[in-house]
XYZ file of C-alpha atoms in Angstrom:
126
model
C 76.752 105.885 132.908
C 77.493 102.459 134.740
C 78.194 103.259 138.502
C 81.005 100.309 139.738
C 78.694 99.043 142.242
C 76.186 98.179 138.893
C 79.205 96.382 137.657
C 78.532 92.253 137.456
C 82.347 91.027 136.096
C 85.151 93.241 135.851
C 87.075 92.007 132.200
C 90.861 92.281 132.327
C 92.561 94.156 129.014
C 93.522 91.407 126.348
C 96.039 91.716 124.176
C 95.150 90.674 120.601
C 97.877 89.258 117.829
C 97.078 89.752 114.457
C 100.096 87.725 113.118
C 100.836 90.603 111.547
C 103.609 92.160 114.550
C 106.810 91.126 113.186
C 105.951 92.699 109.667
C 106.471 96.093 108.027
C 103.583 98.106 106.061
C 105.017 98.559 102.151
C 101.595 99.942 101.234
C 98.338 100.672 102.904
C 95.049 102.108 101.508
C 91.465 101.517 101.703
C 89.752 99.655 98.855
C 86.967 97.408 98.231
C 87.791 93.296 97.152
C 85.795 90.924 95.111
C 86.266 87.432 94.920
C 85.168 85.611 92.196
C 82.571 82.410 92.786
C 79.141 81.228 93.216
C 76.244 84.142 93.406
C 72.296 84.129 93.846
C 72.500 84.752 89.994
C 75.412 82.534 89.088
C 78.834 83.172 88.773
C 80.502 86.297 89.493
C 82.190 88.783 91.950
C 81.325 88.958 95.137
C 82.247 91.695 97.813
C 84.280 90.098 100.544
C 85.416 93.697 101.909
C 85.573 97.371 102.180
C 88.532 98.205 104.251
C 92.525 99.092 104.213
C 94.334 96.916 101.710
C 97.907 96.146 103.271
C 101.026 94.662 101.099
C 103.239 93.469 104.395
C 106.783 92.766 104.136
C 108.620 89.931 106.462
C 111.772 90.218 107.807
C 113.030 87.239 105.085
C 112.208 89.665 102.145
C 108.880 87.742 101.737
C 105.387 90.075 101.073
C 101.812 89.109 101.351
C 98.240 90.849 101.104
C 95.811 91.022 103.687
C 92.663 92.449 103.737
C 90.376 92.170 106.997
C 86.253 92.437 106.539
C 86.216 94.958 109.302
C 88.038 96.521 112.087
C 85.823 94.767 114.753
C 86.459 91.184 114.399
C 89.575 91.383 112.726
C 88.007 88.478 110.212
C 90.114 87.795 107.385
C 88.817 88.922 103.438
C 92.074 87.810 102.257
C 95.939 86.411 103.182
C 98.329 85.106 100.443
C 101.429 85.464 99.678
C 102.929 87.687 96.960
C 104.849 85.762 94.387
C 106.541 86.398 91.210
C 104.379 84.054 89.701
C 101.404 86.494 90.115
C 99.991 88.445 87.002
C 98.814 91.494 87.984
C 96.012 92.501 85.360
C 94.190 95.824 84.860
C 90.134 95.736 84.760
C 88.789 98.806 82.533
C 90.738 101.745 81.501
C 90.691 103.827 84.451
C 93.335 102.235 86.253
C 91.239 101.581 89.747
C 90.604 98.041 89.189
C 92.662 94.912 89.171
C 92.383 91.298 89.364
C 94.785 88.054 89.801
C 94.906 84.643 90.767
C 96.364 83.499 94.544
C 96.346 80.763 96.795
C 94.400 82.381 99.828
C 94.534 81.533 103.578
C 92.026 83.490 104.521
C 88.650 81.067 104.674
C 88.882 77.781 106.915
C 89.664 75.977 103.654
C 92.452 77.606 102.008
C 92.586 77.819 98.022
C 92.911 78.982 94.722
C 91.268 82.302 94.213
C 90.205 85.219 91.319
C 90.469 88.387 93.227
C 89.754 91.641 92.440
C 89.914 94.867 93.715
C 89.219 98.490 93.072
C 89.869 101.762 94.480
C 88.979 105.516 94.899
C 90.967 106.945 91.869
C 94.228 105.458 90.079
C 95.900 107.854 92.078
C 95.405 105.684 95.349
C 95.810 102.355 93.231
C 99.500 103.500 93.593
């Protein structure tokens, strides 16, 4: 244990925003997301994350996906916006994996995207 005369700086409590405070969990459960894009081998998926999976809801109606790497950092895996202009397709027939196109925010240069993601059993895909 750290005695307080051992202590250098004392660090104040900050609060952190996530951006995320004025919106409303519609869905929430862990899973792991790909990304498709450039490999050692090529092109394919890559693993961006293995954490909760939220679908957030605004208060203008409005959803979007976000995904963060860990619970540490808080770093961004994804952040787009759910539109109706999104195709939702099933990978495989066990109904765990999906993919779909969306214009993420979640890099420093935001873009056009493949995702994918998969999770435990169909069960949690909802």
């Amino acid at each position: 244990e750290i005695d307080e005369s051992d202590k250098i700086v004392t660090l104040a409590p900050v609060e952190v925003k996530t951006g995320e405070e004025d919106e409303t969990v519609a869905y929430e459960q862990m899973a792991k997301l790909y990304r498709w894009g450039p490999t050692n081998e090529g092109e394919g998926w890559k693993e961006r994350a293995k954490n909760q999976v939220k679908l957030l809801k605004s208060e203008d109606g409005s959803m979007r996906l976000v995904m963060r790497r860990d619970n540490q950092t808080g770093r961004l895996a994804a952040n787009h916006r759910i539109t109706p202009e999104m195709k939702l397709a099933a990978m495989g027939d066990k109904g765990t994996m999906f993919a779909w196109f969306a214009f993420d925010h979640a890099d420093d240069e935001a873009g056009s995207h493949k995702f994918a993601i998969r999770f435990g059993n169909a069960e949690k895909a909802g």
